[in-house]
mmCIF file of C-alpha atoms and ligand atoms in Angstrom:
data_model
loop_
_atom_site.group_PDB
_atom_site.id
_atom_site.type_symbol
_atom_site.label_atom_id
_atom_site.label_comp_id
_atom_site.label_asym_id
_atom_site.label_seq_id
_atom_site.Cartn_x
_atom_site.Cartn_y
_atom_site.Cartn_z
ATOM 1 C CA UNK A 4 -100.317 -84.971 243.920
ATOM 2 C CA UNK A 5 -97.882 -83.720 241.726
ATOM 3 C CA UNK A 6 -94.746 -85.385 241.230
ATOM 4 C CA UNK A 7 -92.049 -82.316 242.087
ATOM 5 C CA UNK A 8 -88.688 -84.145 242.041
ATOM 6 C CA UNK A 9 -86.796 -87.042 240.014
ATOM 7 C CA UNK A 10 -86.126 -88.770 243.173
ATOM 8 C CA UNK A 11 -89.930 -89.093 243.731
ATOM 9 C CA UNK A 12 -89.832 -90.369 239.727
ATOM 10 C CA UNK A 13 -88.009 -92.441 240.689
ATOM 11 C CA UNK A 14 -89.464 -94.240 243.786
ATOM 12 C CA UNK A 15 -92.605 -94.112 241.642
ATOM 13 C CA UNK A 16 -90.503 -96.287 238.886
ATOM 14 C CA UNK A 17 -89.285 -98.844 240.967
ATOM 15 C CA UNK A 18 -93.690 -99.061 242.420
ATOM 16 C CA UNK A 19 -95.069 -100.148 238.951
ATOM 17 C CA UNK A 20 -92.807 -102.916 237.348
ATOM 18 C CA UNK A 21 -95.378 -102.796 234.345
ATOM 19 C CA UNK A 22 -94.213 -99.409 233.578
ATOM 20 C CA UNK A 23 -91.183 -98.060 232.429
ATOM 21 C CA UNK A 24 -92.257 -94.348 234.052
ATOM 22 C CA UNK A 25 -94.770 -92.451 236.573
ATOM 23 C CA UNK A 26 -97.746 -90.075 235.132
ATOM 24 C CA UNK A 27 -96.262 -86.737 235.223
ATOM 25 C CA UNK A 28 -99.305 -85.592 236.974
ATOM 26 C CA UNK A 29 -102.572 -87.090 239.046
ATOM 27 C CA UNK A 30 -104.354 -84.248 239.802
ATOM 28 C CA UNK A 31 -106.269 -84.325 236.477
ATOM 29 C CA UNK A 32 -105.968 -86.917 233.331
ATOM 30 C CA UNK A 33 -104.016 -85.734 230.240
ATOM 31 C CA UNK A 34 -103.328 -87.090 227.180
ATOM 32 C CA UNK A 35 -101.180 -85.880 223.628
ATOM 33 C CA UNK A 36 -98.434 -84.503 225.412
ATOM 34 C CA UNK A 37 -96.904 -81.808 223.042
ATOM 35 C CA UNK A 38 -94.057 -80.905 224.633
ATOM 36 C CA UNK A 39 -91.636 -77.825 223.793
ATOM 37 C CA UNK A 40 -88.712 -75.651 225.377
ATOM 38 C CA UNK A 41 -89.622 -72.529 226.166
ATOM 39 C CA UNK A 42 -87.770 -70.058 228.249
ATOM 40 C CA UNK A 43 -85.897 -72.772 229.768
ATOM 41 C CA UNK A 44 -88.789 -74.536 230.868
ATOM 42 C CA UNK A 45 -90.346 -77.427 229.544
ATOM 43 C CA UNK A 46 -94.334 -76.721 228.668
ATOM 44 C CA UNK A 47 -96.599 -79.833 227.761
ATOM 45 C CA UNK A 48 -99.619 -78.980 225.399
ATOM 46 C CA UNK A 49 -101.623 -81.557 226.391
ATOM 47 C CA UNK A 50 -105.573 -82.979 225.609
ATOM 48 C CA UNK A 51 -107.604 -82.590 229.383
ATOM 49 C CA UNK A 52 -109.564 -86.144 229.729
ATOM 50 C CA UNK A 53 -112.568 -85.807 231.276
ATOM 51 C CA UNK A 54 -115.383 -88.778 232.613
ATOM 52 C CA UNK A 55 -118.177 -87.480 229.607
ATOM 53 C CA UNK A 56 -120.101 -90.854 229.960
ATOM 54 C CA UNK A 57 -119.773 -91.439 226.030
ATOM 55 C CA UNK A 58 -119.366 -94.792 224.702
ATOM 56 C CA UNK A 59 -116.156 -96.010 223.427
ATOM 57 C CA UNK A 60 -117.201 -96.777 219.725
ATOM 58 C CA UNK A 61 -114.532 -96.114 216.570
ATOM 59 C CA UNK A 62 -115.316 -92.425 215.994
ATOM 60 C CA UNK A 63 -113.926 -92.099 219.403
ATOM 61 C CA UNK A 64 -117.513 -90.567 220.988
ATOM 62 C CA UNK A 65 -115.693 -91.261 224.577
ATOM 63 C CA UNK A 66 -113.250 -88.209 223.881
ATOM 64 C CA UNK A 67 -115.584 -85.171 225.403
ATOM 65 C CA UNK A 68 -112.701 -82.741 226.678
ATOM 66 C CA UNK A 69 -113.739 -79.382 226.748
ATOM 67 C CA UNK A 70 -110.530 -77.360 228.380
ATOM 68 C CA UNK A 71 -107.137 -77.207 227.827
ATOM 69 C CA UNK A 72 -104.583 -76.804 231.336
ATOM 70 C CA UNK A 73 -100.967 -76.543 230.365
ATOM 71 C CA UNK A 74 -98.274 -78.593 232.196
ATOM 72 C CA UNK A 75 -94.769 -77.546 233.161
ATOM 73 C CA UNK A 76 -91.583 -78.476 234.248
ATOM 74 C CA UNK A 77 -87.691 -77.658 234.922
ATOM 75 C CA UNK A 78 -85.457 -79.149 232.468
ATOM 76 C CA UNK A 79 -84.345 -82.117 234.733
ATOM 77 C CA UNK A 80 -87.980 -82.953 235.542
ATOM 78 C CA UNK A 81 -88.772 -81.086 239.029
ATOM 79 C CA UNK A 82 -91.574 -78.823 239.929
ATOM 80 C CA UNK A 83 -93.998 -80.081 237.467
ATOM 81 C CA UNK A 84 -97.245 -77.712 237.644
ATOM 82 C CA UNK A 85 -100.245 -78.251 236.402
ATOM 83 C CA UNK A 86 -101.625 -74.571 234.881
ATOM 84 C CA UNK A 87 -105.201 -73.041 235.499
ATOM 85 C CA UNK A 88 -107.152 -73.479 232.555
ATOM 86 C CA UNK A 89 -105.599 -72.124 229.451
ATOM 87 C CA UNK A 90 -108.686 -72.063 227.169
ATOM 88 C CA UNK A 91 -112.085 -73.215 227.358
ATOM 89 C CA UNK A 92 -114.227 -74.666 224.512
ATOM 90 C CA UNK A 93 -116.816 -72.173 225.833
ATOM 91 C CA UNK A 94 -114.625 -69.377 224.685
ATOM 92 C CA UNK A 95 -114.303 -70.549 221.111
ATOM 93 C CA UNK A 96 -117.499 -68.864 219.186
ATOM 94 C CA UNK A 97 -116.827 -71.433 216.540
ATOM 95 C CA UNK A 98 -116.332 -74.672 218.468
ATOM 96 C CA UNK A 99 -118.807 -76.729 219.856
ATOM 97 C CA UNK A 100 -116.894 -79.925 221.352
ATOM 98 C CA UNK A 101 -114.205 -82.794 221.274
ATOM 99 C CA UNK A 102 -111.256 -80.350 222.022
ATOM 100 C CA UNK A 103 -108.222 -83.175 221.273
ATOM 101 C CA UNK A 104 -104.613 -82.761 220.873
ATOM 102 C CA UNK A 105 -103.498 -80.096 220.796
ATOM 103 C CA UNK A 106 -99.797 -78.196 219.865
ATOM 104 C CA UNK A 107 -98.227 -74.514 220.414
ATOM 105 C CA UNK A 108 -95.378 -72.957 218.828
ATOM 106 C CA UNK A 109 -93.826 -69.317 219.984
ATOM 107 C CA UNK A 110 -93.079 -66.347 217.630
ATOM 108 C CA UNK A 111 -91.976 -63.045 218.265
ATOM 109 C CA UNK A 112 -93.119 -62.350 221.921
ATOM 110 C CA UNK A 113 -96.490 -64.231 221.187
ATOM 111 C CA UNK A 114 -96.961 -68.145 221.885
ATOM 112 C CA UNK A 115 -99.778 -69.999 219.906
ATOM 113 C CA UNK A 116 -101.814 -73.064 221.051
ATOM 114 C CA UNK A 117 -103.202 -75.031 217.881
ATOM 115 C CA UNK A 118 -106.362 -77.157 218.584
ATOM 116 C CA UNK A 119 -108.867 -79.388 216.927
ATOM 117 C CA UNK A 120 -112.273 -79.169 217.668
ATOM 118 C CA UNK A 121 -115.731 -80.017 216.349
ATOM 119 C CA UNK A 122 -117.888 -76.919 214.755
ATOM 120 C CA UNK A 123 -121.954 -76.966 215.007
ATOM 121 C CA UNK A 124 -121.942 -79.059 212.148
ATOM 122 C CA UNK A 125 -119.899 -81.750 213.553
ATOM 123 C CA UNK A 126 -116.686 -81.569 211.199
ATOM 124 C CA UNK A 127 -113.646 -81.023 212.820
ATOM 125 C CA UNK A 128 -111.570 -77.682 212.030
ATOM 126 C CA UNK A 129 -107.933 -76.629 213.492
ATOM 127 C CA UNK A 130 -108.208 -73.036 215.446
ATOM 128 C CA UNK A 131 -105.031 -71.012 216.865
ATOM 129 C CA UNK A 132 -105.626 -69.225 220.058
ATOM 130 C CA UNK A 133 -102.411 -66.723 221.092
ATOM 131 C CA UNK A 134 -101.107 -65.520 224.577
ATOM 132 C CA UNK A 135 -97.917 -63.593 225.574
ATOM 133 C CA UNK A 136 -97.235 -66.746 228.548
ATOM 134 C CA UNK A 137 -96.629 -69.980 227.408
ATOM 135 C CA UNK A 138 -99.135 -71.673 229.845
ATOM 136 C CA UNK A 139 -102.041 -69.639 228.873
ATOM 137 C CA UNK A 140 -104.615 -68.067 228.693
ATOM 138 C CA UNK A 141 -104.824 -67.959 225.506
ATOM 139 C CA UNK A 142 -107.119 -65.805 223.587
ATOM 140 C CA UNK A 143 -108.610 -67.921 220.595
ATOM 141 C CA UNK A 144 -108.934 -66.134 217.213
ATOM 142 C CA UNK A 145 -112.638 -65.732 216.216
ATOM 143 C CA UNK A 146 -112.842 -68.432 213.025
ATOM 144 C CA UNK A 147 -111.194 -71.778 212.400
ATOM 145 C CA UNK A 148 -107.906 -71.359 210.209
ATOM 146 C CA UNK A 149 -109.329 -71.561 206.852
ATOM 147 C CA UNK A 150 -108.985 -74.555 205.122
ATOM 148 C CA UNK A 151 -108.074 -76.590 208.148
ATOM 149 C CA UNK A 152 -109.704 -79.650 208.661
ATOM 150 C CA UNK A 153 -109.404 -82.694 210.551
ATOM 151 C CA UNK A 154 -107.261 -83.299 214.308
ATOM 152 C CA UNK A 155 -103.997 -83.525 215.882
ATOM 153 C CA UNK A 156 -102.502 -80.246 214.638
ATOM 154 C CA UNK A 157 -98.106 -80.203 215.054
ATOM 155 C CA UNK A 158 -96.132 -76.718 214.280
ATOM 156 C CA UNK A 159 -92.507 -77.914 213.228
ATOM 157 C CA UNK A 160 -90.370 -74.356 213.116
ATOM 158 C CA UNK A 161 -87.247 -75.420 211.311
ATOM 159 C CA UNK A 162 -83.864 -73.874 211.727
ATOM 160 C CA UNK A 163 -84.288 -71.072 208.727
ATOM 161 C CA UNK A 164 -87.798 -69.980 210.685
ATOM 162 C CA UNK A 165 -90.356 -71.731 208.558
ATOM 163 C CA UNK A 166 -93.195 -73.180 210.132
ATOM 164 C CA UNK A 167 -94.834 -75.522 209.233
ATOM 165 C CA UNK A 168 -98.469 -77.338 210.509
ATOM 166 C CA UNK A 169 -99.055 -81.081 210.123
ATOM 167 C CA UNK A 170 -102.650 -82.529 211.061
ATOM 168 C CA UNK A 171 -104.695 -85.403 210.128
ATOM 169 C CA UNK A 172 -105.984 -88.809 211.960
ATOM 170 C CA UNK A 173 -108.638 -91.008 210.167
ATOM 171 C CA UNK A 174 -111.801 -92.816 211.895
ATOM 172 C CA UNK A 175 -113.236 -90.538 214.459
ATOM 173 C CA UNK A 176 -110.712 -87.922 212.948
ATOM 174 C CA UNK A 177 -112.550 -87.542 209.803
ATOM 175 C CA UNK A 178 -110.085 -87.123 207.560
ATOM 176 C CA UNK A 179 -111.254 -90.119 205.078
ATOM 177 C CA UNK A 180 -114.380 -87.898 204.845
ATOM 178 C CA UNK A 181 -111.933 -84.900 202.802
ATOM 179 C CA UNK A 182 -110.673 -87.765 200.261
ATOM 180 C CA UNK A 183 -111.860 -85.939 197.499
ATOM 181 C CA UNK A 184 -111.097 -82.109 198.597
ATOM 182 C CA UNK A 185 -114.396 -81.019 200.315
ATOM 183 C CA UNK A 186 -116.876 -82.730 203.208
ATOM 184 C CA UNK A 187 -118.088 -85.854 202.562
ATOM 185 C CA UNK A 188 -119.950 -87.522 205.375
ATOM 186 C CA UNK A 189 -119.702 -90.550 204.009
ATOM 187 C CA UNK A 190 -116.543 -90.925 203.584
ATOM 188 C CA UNK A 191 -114.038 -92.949 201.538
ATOM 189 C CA UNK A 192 -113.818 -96.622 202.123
ATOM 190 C CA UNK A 193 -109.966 -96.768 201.899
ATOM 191 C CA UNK A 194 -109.900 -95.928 205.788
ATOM 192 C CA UNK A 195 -111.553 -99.533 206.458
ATOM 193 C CA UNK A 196 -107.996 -101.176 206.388
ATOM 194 C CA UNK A 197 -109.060 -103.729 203.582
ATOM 195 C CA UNK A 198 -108.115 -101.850 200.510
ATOM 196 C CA UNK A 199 -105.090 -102.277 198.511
ATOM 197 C CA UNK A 200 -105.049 -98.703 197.544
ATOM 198 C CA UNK A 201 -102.635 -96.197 198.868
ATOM 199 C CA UNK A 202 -103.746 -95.258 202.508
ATOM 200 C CA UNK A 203 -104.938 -91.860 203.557
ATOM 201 C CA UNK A 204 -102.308 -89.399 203.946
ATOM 202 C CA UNK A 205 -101.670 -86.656 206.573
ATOM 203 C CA UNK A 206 -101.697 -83.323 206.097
ATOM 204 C CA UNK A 207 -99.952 -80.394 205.738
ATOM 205 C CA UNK A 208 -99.068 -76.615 205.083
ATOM 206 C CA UNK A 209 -96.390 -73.763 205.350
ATOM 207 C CA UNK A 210 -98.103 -71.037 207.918
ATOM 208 C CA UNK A 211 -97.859 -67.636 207.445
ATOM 209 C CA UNK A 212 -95.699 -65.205 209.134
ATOM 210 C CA UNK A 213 -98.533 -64.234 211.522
ATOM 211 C CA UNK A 214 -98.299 -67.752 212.414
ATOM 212 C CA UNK A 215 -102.377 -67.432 212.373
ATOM 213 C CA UNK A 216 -102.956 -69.195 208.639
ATOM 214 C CA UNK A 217 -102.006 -71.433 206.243
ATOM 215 C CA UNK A 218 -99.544 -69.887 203.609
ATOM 216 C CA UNK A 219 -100.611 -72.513 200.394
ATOM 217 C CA UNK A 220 -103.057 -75.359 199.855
ATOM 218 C CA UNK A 221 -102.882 -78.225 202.092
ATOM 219 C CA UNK A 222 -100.428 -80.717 200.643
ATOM 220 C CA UNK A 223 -100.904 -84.840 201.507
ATOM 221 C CA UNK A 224 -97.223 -85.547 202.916
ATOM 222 C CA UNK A 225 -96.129 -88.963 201.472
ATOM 223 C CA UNK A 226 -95.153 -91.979 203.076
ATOM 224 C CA UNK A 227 -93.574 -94.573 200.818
ATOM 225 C CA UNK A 228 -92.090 -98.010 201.975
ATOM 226 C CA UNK A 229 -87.793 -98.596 200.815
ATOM 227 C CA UNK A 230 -88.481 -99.280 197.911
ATOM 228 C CA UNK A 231 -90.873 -95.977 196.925
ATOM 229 C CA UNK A 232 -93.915 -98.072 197.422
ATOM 230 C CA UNK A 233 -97.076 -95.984 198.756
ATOM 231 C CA UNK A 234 -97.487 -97.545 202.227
ATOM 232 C CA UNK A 235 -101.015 -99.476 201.539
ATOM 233 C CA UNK A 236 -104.398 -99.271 203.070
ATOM 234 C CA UNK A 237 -104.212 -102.939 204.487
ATOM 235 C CA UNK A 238 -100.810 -102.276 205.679
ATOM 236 C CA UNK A 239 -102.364 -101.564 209.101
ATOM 237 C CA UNK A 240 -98.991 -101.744 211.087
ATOM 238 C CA UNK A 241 -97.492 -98.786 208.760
ATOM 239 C CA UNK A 242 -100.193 -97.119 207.674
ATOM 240 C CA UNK A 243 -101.060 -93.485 208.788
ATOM 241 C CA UNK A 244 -104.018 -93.111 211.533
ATOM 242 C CA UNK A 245 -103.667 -90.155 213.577
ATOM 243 C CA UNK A 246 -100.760 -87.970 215.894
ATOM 244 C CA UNK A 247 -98.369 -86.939 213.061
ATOM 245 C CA UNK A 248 -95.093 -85.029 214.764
ATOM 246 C CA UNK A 249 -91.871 -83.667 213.183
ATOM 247 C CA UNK A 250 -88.846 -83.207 214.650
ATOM 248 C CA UNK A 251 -85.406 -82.645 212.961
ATOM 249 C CA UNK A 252 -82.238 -84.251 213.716
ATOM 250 C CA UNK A 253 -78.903 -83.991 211.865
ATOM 251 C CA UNK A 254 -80.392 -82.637 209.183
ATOM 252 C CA UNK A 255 -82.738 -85.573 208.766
ATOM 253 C CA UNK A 256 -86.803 -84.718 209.288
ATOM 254 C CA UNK A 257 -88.937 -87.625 211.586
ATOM 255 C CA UNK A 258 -92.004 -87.530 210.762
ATOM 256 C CA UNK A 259 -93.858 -90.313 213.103
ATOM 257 C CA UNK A 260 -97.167 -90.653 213.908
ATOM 258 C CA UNK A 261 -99.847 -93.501 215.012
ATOM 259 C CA UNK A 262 -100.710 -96.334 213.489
ATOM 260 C CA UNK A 263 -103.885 -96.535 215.475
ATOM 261 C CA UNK A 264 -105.651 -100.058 215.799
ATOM 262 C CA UNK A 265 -101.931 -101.738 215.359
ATOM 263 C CA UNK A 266 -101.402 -99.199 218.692
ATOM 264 C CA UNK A 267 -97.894 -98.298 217.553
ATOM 265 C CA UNK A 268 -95.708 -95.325 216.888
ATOM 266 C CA UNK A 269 -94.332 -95.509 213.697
ATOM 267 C CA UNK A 270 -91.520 -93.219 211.858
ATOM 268 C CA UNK A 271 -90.508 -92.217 208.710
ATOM 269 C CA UNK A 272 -87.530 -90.043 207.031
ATOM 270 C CA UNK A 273 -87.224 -87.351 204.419
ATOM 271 C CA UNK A 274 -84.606 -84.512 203.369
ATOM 272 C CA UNK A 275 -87.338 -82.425 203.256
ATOM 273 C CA UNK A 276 -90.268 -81.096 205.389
ATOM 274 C CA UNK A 277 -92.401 -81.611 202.374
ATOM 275 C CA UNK A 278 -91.980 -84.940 202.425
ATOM 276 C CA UNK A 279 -91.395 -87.644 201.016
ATOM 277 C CA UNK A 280 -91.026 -89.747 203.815
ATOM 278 C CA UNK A 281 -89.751 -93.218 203.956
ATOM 279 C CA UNK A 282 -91.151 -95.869 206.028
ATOM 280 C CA UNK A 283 -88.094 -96.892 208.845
ATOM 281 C CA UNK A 284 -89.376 -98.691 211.505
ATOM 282 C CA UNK A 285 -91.340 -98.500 214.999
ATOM 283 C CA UNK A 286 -90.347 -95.693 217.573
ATOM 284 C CA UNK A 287 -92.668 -96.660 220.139
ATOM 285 C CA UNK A 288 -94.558 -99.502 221.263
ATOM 286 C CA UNK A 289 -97.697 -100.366 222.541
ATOM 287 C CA UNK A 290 -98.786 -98.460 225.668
ATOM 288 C CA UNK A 291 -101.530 -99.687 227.799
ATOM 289 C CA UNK A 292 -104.566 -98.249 226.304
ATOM 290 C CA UNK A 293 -106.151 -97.837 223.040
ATOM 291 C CA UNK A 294 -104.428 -94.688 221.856
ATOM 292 C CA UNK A 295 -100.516 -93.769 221.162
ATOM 293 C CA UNK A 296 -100.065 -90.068 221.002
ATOM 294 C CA UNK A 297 -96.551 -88.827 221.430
ATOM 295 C CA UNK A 298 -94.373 -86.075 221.071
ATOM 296 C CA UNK A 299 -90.276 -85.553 221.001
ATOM 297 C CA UNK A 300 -87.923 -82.571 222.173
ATOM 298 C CA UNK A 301 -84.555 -82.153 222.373
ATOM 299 C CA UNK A 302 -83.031 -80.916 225.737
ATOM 300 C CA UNK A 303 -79.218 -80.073 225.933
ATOM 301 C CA UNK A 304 -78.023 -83.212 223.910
ATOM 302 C CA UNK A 305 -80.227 -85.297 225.037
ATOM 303 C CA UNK A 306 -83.974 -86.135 223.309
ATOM 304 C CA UNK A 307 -86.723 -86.840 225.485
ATOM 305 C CA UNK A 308 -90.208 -88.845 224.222
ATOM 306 C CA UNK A 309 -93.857 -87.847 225.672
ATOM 307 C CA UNK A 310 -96.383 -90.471 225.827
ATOM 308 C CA UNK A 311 -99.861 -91.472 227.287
ATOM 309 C CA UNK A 312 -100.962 -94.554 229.005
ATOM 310 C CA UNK A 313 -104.102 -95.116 231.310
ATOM 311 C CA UNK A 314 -101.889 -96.628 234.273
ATOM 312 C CA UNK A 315 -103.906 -94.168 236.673
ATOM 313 C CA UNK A 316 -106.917 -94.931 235.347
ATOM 314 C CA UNK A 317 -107.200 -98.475 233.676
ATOM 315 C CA UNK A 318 -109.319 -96.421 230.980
ATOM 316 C CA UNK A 319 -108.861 -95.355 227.332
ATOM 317 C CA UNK A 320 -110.533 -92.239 227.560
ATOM 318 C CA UNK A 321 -109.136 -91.372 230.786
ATOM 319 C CA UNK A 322 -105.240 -90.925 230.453
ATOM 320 C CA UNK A 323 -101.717 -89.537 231.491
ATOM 321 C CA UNK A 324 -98.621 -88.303 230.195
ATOM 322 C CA UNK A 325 -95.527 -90.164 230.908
ATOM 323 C CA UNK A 326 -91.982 -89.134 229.378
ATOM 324 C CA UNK A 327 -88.491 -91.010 228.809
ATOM 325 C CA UNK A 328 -85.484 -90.177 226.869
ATOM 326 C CA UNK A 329 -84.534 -92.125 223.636
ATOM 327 C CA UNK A 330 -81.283 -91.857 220.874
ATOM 328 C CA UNK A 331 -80.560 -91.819 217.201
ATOM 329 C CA UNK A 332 -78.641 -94.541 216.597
ATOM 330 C CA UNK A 333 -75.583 -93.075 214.419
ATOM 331 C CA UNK A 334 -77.182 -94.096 210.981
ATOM 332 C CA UNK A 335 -80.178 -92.208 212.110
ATOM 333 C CA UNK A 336 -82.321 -94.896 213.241
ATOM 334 C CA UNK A 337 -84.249 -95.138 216.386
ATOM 335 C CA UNK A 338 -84.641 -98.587 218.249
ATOM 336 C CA UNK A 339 -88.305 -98.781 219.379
ATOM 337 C CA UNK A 340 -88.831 -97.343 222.743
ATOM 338 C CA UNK A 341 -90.508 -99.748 225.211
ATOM 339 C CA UNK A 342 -92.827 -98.398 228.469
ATOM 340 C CA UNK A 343 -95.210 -100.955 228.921
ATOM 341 C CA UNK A 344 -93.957 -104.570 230.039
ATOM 342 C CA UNK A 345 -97.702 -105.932 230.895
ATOM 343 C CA UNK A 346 -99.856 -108.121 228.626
ATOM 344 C CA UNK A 347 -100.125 -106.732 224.964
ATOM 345 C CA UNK A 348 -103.217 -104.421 225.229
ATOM 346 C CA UNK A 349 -104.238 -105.129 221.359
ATOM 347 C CA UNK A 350 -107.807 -105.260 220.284
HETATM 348 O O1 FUB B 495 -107.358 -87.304 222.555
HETATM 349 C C1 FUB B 495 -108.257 -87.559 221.520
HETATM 350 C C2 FUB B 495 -107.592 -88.267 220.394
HETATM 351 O O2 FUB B 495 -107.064 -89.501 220.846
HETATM 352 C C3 FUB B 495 -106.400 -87.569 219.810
HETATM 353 O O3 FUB B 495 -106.697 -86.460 219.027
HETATM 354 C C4 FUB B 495 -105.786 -88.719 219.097
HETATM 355 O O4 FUB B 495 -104.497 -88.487 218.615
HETATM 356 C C5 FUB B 495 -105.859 -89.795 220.153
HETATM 357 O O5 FUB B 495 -104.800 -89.733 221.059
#
């Protein structure tokens, strides 16, 4: 059943002491909320889990979704919907699988849904599918953006109209197999956490008017520690794994992302959306379950946080989105949210 009204949030908060908030939804298990503000609604681009049968292993073979349903809500939280499919791997000539978190952005009349999936060769590419309603359907371009590569694609439109895509996660996400510009299967060492070289970067590019391409050569966005160090390989709290998201706030750009096997969300500051980014702290911590995927929007004056956990399911590969609200502290800094008061769920 849906949850329809904030009083039912929260009698559902005061159920589950282990959790600071109720799944959104029941109906159907979603994951990498990407939330955004659109017509005075809130929309939640969101990965569809499904029960594929694959084993959990580190390239993340238990991740089979093949649809995408988009999630809505009114601005204080009531009449959350769950959407009819938006897109279907099946309609994507080029995809064959794995379709993971994804993001949408709106220009001019038309709103875009950014995806990951995996092509017939098994390497992950980003496509853009477009619709003239936020929730879908969306109508996926024939090709994977060229020179996309990789998962967890995040549009940041800044204030001058820009817009930006950032994408990347290592391990299952492939993206220590582009180390050295082009496909290699076997991939670099550096994302075995051991190394003491600079860790793996994310990714990014200015897109196009259309909105449908990249605009320049992918760029690796930096993240150095306080003192300009390159955040390390072994540094497995602070290093970058996957879920990199952008959001701007007086005149400062977050970038924060997941750290993956150290489970948190981590963030890091720049004057520019370009990077580079400096290393400031935690923004969110464990949730119960393997993965921490997240996203942030800004409602009136107040910013909200989207999350996953598996407190429906007990699963990793079987989640649901959650969502709180969180500050900037007034030097900018954000104290680390905490939703989960159970035991640590660390591997
Ligand atoms: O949902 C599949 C993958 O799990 C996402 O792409 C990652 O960010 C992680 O949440």
């Amino acid at each position: 059943m849906a949850i329809t009204s904030c009083s039912q949030l929260s009698e559902k908060l005061n159920s589950s002491p282990d959790f600071l908030n109720p799944p959104l939804v029941s109906e159907i298990y979603t994951a990498d909320p990407s939330a955004h503000v659109f017509n005075n609604r809130i929309y939640i681009y969101a990965s569809h889990d499904i029960e594929s049968g694959g084993i959990e292993d580190h390239s993340g073979n238990n991740f089979n979704m093949i649809d995408y349903h988009v999630l809505s809500m009114n601005l204080d939280g009531s009449d959350v919907t769950v959407h009819p499919v938006g897109l279907s791997v099946g309609d994507v000539t080029w995809a064959e699988s794995k379709f993971w978190a994804p993001d949408a952005a709106y220009k001019n009349g038309t709103y875009y849904l950014y995806f990951p999936a995996k092509d017939a060769n098994n390497i992950f590419r980003l496509g853009v599918a477009t619709s003239s309603n936020p929730e879908g359907p969306f109508t996926p371009q024939p090709t994977p953006m060229q020179g996309s590569y990789s998962i967890d694609p995040a549009v940041f439109v800044d204030d001058d109209g820009s817009a930006y895509i950032y994408f990347g996660g290592i391990w299952g996400g492939q993206l220590q197999r582009w180390e050295n510009g082009t496909y290699d299967e076997n991939g670099s060492l550096k994302d075995l956490g051991v190394a003491d070289d600079p860790a793996i970067l994310p990714k990014m590019a200015k897109l196009k008017d259309d909105m449908l391409e990249f605009a320049e050569e992918v760029k690796s966005i930096e993240i150095l520690d306080k003192s300009g160090n390159p955040i390390l390989t072994k540094d497995l709290e602070r290093r970058f794994f996957e879920a990199p998201w952008i959001h701007k706030h007086n005149g400062i750009y977050y970038l924060s992302y997941s750290t993956g096997d150290t489970h948190l969300i981590a963030y890091a500051t720049s004057d520019n959306p370009y990077g580079p980014f400096i290393y400031q702290g935690v923004l969110n911590e464990p949730v119960q379950g393997w993965t921490n995927h997240h996203s942030t929007i800004k409602v009136g004056k107040k910013w909200f946080f989207f999350y996953h956990d598996t407190e429906l399911s007990g699963k990793t590969h079987l989640r649901n989105v959650k969502f709180t609200t969180f500050k900037h502290n007034k030097d900018g800094s954000i104290d680390p949210i905490k939703t989960y008061f159970g035991n640590d769920w660390r591997f």
